[in-house]
Short mmCIF file of C-alpha atoms in Angstrom, two decimals:
data_model
loop_
_atom_site.label_atom_id
_atom_site.label_comp_id
_atom_site.label_asym_id
_atom_site.label_seq_id
_atom_site.Cartn_x
_atom_site.Cartn_y
_atom_site.Cartn_z
CA MET V 12 68.90 65.72 140.12
CA ASP V 13 70.71 64.34 142.87
CA ILE V 14 74.24 62.19 142.68
CA ARG V 15 74.44 59.06 144.74
CA ASP V 16 76.81 56.00 144.58
CA LEU V 17 75.19 53.09 142.52
CA THR V 18 74.41 49.72 144.27
CA THR V 19 73.63 46.23 142.73
CA GLU V 20 69.82 47.20 142.61
CA ASP V 21 70.61 49.58 139.93
CA LEU V 22 72.82 47.44 137.43
CA ASP V 23 69.75 46.96 134.98
CA ASP V 24 69.20 50.13 134.48
CA VAL V 25 72.94 50.71 133.91
CA LEU V 26 72.97 48.40 131.34
CA ASP V 27 69.98 50.09 129.77
CA LEU V 28 71.86 53.38 129.99
CA ARG V 29 74.64 51.24 128.26
CA LYS V 30 72.68 49.86 125.41
CA ARG V 31 71.12 53.31 124.48
CA SER V 32 74.56 54.77 124.33
CA PHE V 33 76.89 51.98 123.08
CA GLY V 34 74.72 49.21 121.71
CA PRO V 35 73.73 46.18 123.15
CA LEU V 36 75.73 43.45 125.12
CA SER V 37 75.88 39.58 124.53
CA ALA V 38 74.53 37.39 127.42
CA ASP V 39 78.06 36.54 127.93
CA ASP V 40 79.19 39.64 128.06
CA ARG V 41 76.68 41.25 130.36
CA GLU V 42 77.25 38.82 132.93
CA LYS V 43 81.30 39.15 132.72
CA TRP V 44 80.45 43.15 132.81
CA ARG V 45 78.44 42.51 136.39
CA LYS V 46 81.37 40.43 137.71
CA ALA V 47 83.66 43.29 136.90
CA VAL V 48 81.71 46.25 138.32
CA LEU V 49 81.02 44.59 141.88
CA PRO V 50 84.29 45.62 143.40
CA ALA V 51 83.65 49.30 142.14
CA LEU V 52 80.08 49.60 143.83
CA GLY V 53 81.46 48.29 147.18
CA GLU V 54 84.55 50.56 146.82
CA GLY V 55 81.96 53.87 146.05
CA ARG V 56 83.93 54.10 142.40
CA TYR V 57 80.44 53.84 140.61
CA LEU V 58 78.01 57.27 140.92
CA GLY V 59 74.59 57.85 139.09
CA VAL V 60 72.95 61.06 138.55
CA PHE V 61 68.85 60.69 139.66
CA ASP V 62 65.92 62.09 138.58
CA GLY V 63 63.78 61.09 141.22
CA THR V 64 64.18 57.55 141.04
CA ARG V 65 65.25 57.09 137.28
CA LEU V 66 68.71 56.83 136.47
CA ALA V 67 69.84 59.65 134.03
CA ALA V 68 73.38 59.17 133.86
CA ALA V 69 76.35 57.30 135.15
CA ALA V 70 80.03 56.88 135.18
CA ARG V 71 82.62 54.25 136.49
CA LEU V 72 86.14 55.14 138.35
CA ARG V 73 88.28 51.85 137.63
CA ARG V 74 91.15 51.05 139.85
CA PHE V 75 94.49 51.22 137.70
CA THR V 76 97.96 51.19 138.11
CA GLN V 77 99.55 53.33 135.40
CA TRP V 78 103.55 53.66 134.76
CA TRP V 79 105.42 57.09 134.40
CA HIS V 80 108.93 56.84 133.27
CA GLY V 81 108.70 53.57 134.67
CA LYS V 82 107.39 54.52 138.00
CA PRO V 83 104.04 52.85 139.07
CA GLN V 84 101.33 55.08 140.58
CA PRO V 85 97.41 54.59 141.29
CA MET V 86 95.20 55.99 138.50
CA ALA V 87 91.85 56.65 137.85
CA GLY V 88 90.21 55.45 134.59
CA VAL V 89 86.87 56.82 133.66
CA ALA V 90 84.77 54.79 131.87
CA GLY V 91 81.17 54.15 131.12
CA VAL V 92 80.12 57.44 131.00
CA THR V 93 76.77 57.45 130.01
CA VAL V 94 73.91 59.81 129.44
CA SER V 95 70.16 58.91 128.85
CA PRO V 96 68.95 59.53 125.33
CA GLU V 97 66.08 62.14 126.65
CA ASP V 98 68.55 63.67 129.22
CA ARG V 99 71.40 64.76 126.65
CA GLY V 100 71.93 68.54 125.94
CA ARG V 101 71.01 69.38 129.90
CA GLY V 102 74.77 69.46 131.12
CA LEU V 103 74.61 66.12 132.82
CA GLY V 104 77.63 64.59 131.34
CA THR V 105 79.58 67.71 132.95
CA ARG V 106 77.90 67.24 135.98
CA ILE V 107 78.67 63.64 136.66
CA MET V 108 82.32 64.26 135.26
CA ARG V 109 82.50 66.84 137.96
CA ALA V 110 81.21 64.42 140.53
CA VAL V 111 83.70 61.49 139.70
CA ILE V 112 86.84 63.91 139.71
CA GLY V 113 85.83 65.03 143.08
CA ARG V 114 85.26 61.07 144.09
CA ALA V 115 88.95 60.37 142.59
CA VAL V 116 90.82 62.90 144.69
CA GLU V 117 88.51 61.34 147.95
CA LEU V 118 89.90 58.18 146.66
CA GLY V 119 93.56 59.29 146.72
CA ASP V 120 94.24 59.16 143.10
CA ALA V 121 96.38 62.06 141.73
CA VAL V 122 95.91 61.33 138.22
CA SER V 123 92.94 60.18 135.83
CA ALA V 124 92.37 59.21 132.18
CA LEU V 125 90.02 58.32 129.78
CA TYR V 126 89.23 57.24 126.20
CA PRO V 127 86.83 59.99 124.74
CA ALA V 128 83.64 59.66 122.65
CA THR V 129 84.12 63.06 121.89
CA THR V 130 86.63 65.68 123.04
CA ALA V 131 84.53 68.73 124.04
CA ILE V 132 82.94 67.37 127.44
CA TYR V 133 86.25 66.33 128.69
CA ARG V 134 88.43 68.98 127.90
CA GLY V 135 85.89 71.17 129.35
CA VAL V 136 86.64 69.72 132.63
CA GLY V 137 90.28 69.61 132.49
CA PHE V 138 91.41 66.30 130.63
CA GLU V 139 93.56 67.06 127.36
CA HIS V 140 94.78 64.85 124.58
CA ALA V 141 97.89 62.56 125.90
CA GLY V 142 98.36 59.39 123.82
CA ALA V 143 96.85 56.55 122.42
CA GLN V 144 96.54 53.16 121.87
CA HIS V 145 98.46 52.02 118.78
CA ASN V 146 96.93 48.91 117.00
CA VAL V 147 98.77 47.94 113.87
CA ARG V 148 98.08 45.34 111.00
CA LEU V 149 100.97 42.89 110.49
CA GLN V 150 101.09 39.91 108.00
CA ALA V 151 100.97 36.82 110.37
CA GLU V 152 103.50 35.35 107.80
CA SER V 153 106.12 38.15 109.09
CA LEU V 154 105.63 36.90 112.62
CA ARG V 155 106.44 33.46 112.03
CA GLY V 156 109.61 34.51 110.64
CA ILE V 157 110.83 35.43 113.92
CA ARG V 158 112.51 32.63 115.67
CA PRO V 159 113.16 31.89 119.25
CA SER V 160 116.92 32.73 120.50
CA GLY V 161 116.42 30.68 123.49
CA GLN V 162 114.64 28.41 125.63
CA VAL V 163 111.81 30.11 127.43
CA LYS V 164 109.18 28.45 129.25
CA LEU V 165 105.71 29.44 128.14
CA ARG V 166 102.79 27.91 129.89
CA ARG V 167 98.56 29.00 129.83
CA MET V 168 97.29 31.47 132.13
CA GLY V 169 94.15 31.32 134.18
CA PRO V 170 92.42 33.35 136.95
CA GLY V 171 94.85 32.10 139.75
CA ASP V 172 97.69 33.86 137.67
CA ALA V 173 96.58 37.37 138.52
CA ALA V 174 99.30 38.41 140.86
CA GLU V 175 101.92 36.67 138.94
CA LEU V 176 100.84 38.55 135.62
CA MET V 177 101.06 41.99 137.46
CA SER V 178 104.27 41.32 138.98
CA VAL V 179 105.51 40.33 135.44
CA LEU V 180 104.02 43.90 134.40
CA HIS V 181 106.01 45.89 137.20
CA ARG V 182 109.25 44.72 135.97
CA VAL V 183 108.61 44.76 132.25
CA HIS V 184 107.57 48.54 132.40
CA GLY V 185 109.79 49.61 135.07
CA ALA V 186 112.70 48.37 133.04
CA ALA V 187 111.45 49.95 129.76
CA ARG V 188 110.88 53.11 131.47
CA SER V 189 107.58 53.04 129.99
CA SER V 190 105.00 55.97 129.96
CA GLY V 191 101.47 55.41 130.06
CA PRO V 192 100.63 51.69 129.91
CA VAL V 193 98.41 50.56 132.61
CA SER V 194 97.50 47.24 134.78
CA TRP V 195 94.00 46.20 136.16
CA ASP V 196 93.51 45.46 139.54
CA GLU V 197 94.10 42.00 140.76
CA ASP V 198 89.83 41.43 140.73
CA THR V 199 89.76 42.71 137.30
CA TRP V 200 92.37 40.48 135.92
CA ASN V 201 90.80 37.54 137.61
CA VAL V 202 87.68 38.15 135.71
CA TRP V 203 89.42 38.58 132.25
CA LEU V 204 91.74 35.33 132.75
CA ALA V 205 88.85 33.66 132.82
CA ASP V 206 87.54 34.25 129.78
CA GLU V 207 87.74 31.00 127.44
CA ASP V 208 88.17 32.51 124.12
CA ASP V 209 90.98 33.99 124.89
CA PHE V 210 94.51 32.32 124.70
CA LEU V 211 96.61 33.59 127.65
CA TYR V 212 100.43 32.56 128.03
CA LEU V 213 102.60 33.36 130.71
CA ALA V 214 106.88 33.55 130.95
CA ASP V 215 108.84 34.26 133.93
CA ASP V 216 109.23 38.00 132.30
CA GLY V 217 106.81 38.50 130.21
CA TYR V 218 102.93 37.32 128.70
CA ALA V 219 100.87 37.28 126.02
CA ILE V 220 96.99 37.94 125.31
CA TYR V 221 95.30 37.16 122.40
CA ARG V 222 92.40 35.70 120.64
CA TRP V 223 90.63 34.74 116.96
CA LYS V 224 88.68 37.91 115.57
CA GLY V 225 87.29 36.57 112.15
CA ASP V 226 89.92 35.33 110.02
CA ASP V 227 92.47 37.16 111.64
CA ILE V 228 94.47 37.09 115.17
CA GLU V 229 93.94 40.04 117.76
CA VAL V 230 96.41 40.55 119.99
CA GLU V 231 95.72 42.48 123.21
CA ASN V 232 98.53 42.23 125.19
CA LEU V 233 102.12 41.57 124.44
CA VAL V 234 105.14 42.39 126.71
CA ALA V 235 108.36 41.03 127.58
CA ALA V 236 111.27 41.94 129.67
CA SER V 237 114.16 40.00 127.83
CA PRO V 238 114.90 39.28 123.75
CA GLU V 239 114.13 35.73 124.09
CA THR V 240 111.13 36.36 125.84
CA LEU V 241 109.98 38.30 123.02
CA ARG V 242 110.91 36.32 120.26
CA ALA V 243 109.18 33.28 121.98
CA LEU V 244 106.01 34.89 122.39
CA TRP V 245 105.66 36.63 118.46
CA SER V 246 106.89 33.68 116.87
CA MET V 247 103.91 31.81 119.07
CA VAL V 248 101.17 34.22 117.45
CA GLY V 249 102.75 34.29 114.07
CA SER V 250 102.41 30.05 113.72
CA ALA V 251 98.63 30.56 113.19
CA SER V 252 99.76 32.40 109.90
CA THR V 253 98.88 28.81 108.41
CA ILE V 254 95.30 29.75 109.02
CA ALA V 255 95.09 34.06 110.06
CA ARG V 256 96.50 36.16 106.84
CA GLU V 257 96.63 39.27 109.18
CA VAL V 258 97.21 40.01 113.17
CA VAL V 259 95.95 43.17 114.50
CA ALA V 260 98.27 43.97 117.47
CA SER V 261 98.41 46.87 120.23
CA VAL V 262 101.86 47.99 120.49
CA ALA V 263 104.22 50.35 121.79
CA PRO V 264 104.88 53.49 119.41
CA ASP V 265 108.60 52.17 119.35
CA ASP V 266 107.65 48.45 120.21
CA PRO V 267 110.58 46.22 119.75
CA VAL V 268 108.31 43.42 117.40
CA LEU V 269 108.62 46.27 114.88
CA TRP V 270 112.14 45.96 114.57
CA LEU V 271 112.09 42.31 114.17
CA LEU V 272 110.07 42.13 110.76
CA PRO V 273 111.77 41.15 107.95
CA GLU V 274 110.39 43.75 106.03
CA ARG V 275 109.00 47.58 106.95
CA THR V 276 107.62 50.15 104.28
CA ARG V 277 103.96 51.39 104.97
CA GLU V 278 102.21 50.22 108.09
CA ARG V 279 98.73 50.25 109.06
CA VAL V 280 98.32 51.86 112.34
CA GLN V 281 95.32 52.85 113.92
CA GLN V 282 95.25 55.37 116.79
CA VAL V 283 92.98 55.48 119.80
CA ARG V 284 93.02 58.70 121.63
CA TRP V 285 93.14 58.78 125.15
CA MET V 286 92.99 61.98 127.62
CA PHE V 287 94.45 62.70 130.90
CA ARG V 288 93.98 64.91 133.76
CA VAL V 289 96.06 65.52 136.87
CA LEU V 290 93.72 65.93 140.04
CA ASP V 291 96.47 66.97 142.72
CA VAL V 292 99.46 68.63 141.27
CA ALA V 293 101.94 67.98 144.52
CA ALA V 294 100.82 64.25 144.54
CA ALA V 295 101.21 63.76 140.98
CA VAL V 296 104.30 65.25 140.60
CA GLU V 297 106.05 63.12 143.57
CA ARG V 298 104.22 59.95 142.25
CA ARG V 299 106.21 60.43 138.84
CA GLY V 300 108.99 59.05 137.47
CA TYR V 301 111.48 61.13 135.21
CA PRO V 302 114.72 61.04 133.72
CA ALA V 303 117.57 60.01 136.07
CA ASN V 304 119.53 62.72 134.38
CA ALA V 305 117.16 65.58 133.73
CA ALA V 306 117.57 68.41 136.22
CA CYS V 307 114.26 71.30 136.50
CA GLU V 308 113.44 73.88 138.50
CA ALA V 309 110.48 76.02 137.80
CA VAL V 310 107.27 77.89 139.14
CA VAL V 311 104.14 76.86 137.79
CA THR V 312 101.08 78.10 138.14
CA VAL V 313 98.05 75.95 137.15
CA ASP V 314 94.60 77.25 136.66
CA ASP V 315 92.04 74.68 137.66
CA PRO V 316 88.57 75.86 137.85
CA ILE V 317 87.37 72.63 139.68
CA ARG V 318 90.29 71.99 141.85
CA GLY V 319 91.12 75.30 142.66
CA GLY V 320 94.82 75.37 140.97
CA GLY V 321 97.63 77.28 142.80
CA THR V 322 101.21 77.68 142.47
CA TRP V 323 104.30 75.36 142.82
CA ARG V 324 107.81 75.21 142.78
CA LEU V 325 108.99 71.98 140.85
CA ASP V 326 112.43 70.88 141.80
CA ILE V 327 112.99 67.48 139.81
CA SER V 328 116.35 65.79 139.74
CA GLY V 329 117.72 62.04 139.79
CA GLY V 330 114.93 60.89 138.77
CA SER V 331 112.41 62.03 141.39
CA GLY V 332 110.58 65.38 141.54
CA THR V 333 108.39 67.32 144.55
CA ALA V 334 106.11 70.07 143.94
CA THR V 335 106.08 73.01 146.87
CA PRO V 336 103.55 75.23 147.14
CA VAL V 337 105.12 78.87 146.56
CA GLU V 338 103.99 82.73 146.21
CA ALA V 339 106.05 83.63 142.93
CA THR V 340 105.63 84.60 139.07
CA GLY V 341 107.01 81.60 136.71
CA VAL V 342 104.67 79.92 133.72
CA THR V 343 101.04 79.62 133.96
CA LEU V 344 99.04 76.50 132.40
CA SER V 345 95.31 75.77 132.34
CA VAL V 346 94.95 72.43 134.17
CA ASN V 347 94.46 70.75 130.65
CA GLY V 348 98.08 72.30 129.75
CA PHE V 349 99.71 71.05 132.82
CA SER V 350 98.27 67.42 132.30
CA ALA V 351 99.57 67.60 128.92
CA LEU V 352 103.17 68.55 129.87
CA TYR V 353 103.02 65.46 132.53
CA ALA V 354 102.39 63.29 129.62
CA GLY V 355 105.49 64.35 127.59
CA ILE V 356 103.90 67.23 125.10
CA PRO V 357 106.45 69.66 124.49
CA THR V 358 106.26 73.29 125.51
CA ARG V 359 106.20 74.66 122.64
CA THR V 360 103.06 72.70 121.59
CA LEU V 361 101.61 73.89 124.49
CA ARG V 362 102.21 77.61 123.85
CA LEU V 363 101.19 77.38 120.02
CA ALA V 364 98.11 75.61 121.52
CA GLY V 365 97.11 78.58 123.84
CA LEU V 366 97.71 76.15 127.15
CA MET V 367 100.81 77.78 128.48
CA SER V 368 102.19 81.34 129.00
CA GLY V 369 104.58 83.82 130.76
CA HIS V 370 108.25 83.13 131.33
CA ASP V 371 110.22 80.93 128.92
CA GLY V 372 113.37 80.37 130.64
CA TYR V 373 111.92 77.38 132.08
CA ASP V 374 110.69 75.54 128.78
CA GLN V 375 113.95 73.42 127.88
CA ALA V 376 113.83 72.01 131.69
CA LEU V 377 110.56 70.82 131.67
CA ASP V 378 110.62 69.45 128.64
CA ALA V 379 113.49 67.61 129.51
CA ALA V 380 111.92 66.62 132.79
CA PHE V 381 108.64 65.33 131.66
CA ALA V 382 109.77 63.46 127.96
CA ALA V 383 107.70 60.64 127.28
CA LYS V 384 106.09 58.98 124.60
CA PRO V 385 102.90 57.94 126.09
CA TYR V 386 101.07 54.92 125.12
CA MET V 387 98.42 52.22 126.27
CA LEU V 388 98.02 48.40 125.44
CA ASP V 389 94.53 48.50 126.77
CA TYR V 390 90.96 50.02 126.22
CA PHE V 391 88.72 50.66 128.90
#
């Protein structure tokens, strides 16, 4: 078995693997998929395991920006992990995952995330559960009752608006000190913004992407930096209530729209879990944002069988952090545990789960520094 970069000549075989793993795609979806993956081929972000000339497994690294406490950094999104049915149970999933971890590091990514079809294989290579995509089901009529509080100019978006949309995302997530949300790269946004079945609207400080899904409305993305834009966008979605009965929306766990609803008693929320992995401890700590008033000095040993691990002194203050290699004793975490800590999982949880051990004098400071409510709006 050999691992090599995929080329355009391999795409039919990759589509066959996808069909056998996830079910068939429509002709339109296959064409959209081809357009979306072409940049990944040229960037060395699509790998395959070959048995001779036969493709046995594949995985892709998506090029994302991800925010942690409002600070953006590059993130490798692992997607399309597929193993041919006749090759399952032979360790190819683990093998391709080790290869994409190595490639992500070569490409300069310090963190990575994925949506798991199963936990075991990804936990085995250092990923750990961190956050979720929160999909809430709302009555369309309740959104219609949200009235705009000012004059907000909304315009329709198209493929030429990708750069402006990305600029809006940077402003919104920075101001909200968001943790977990991602932005696609500009090439991919241009593909998504060309979908004729989506309704795409842009304001100066927010945007919305939604569509019909059967008799309901599905909101994929809706973000806003100001109360006026927030109300204008949600009111527009709610204007479909004369036809649609319900709206299914991907939202933050404390999304402000939930506080604009006239009634809240029982809410139907589906959590689609995602997993996270730190690839480079020093770079990941330096690239992350932190609460401005949090201060932490801690010695942390990270056990990472794939990347080697080590011991670092973490110095976090004023919203920034560094990790310096040291020879000392402090707390010990598996790479799974450190990845979860990075994503805001409390030290108490990590200790009880067996992901953290050793000196507990740093726990309160670590909790304050890495505090977060991680979520994503996008599934990949």
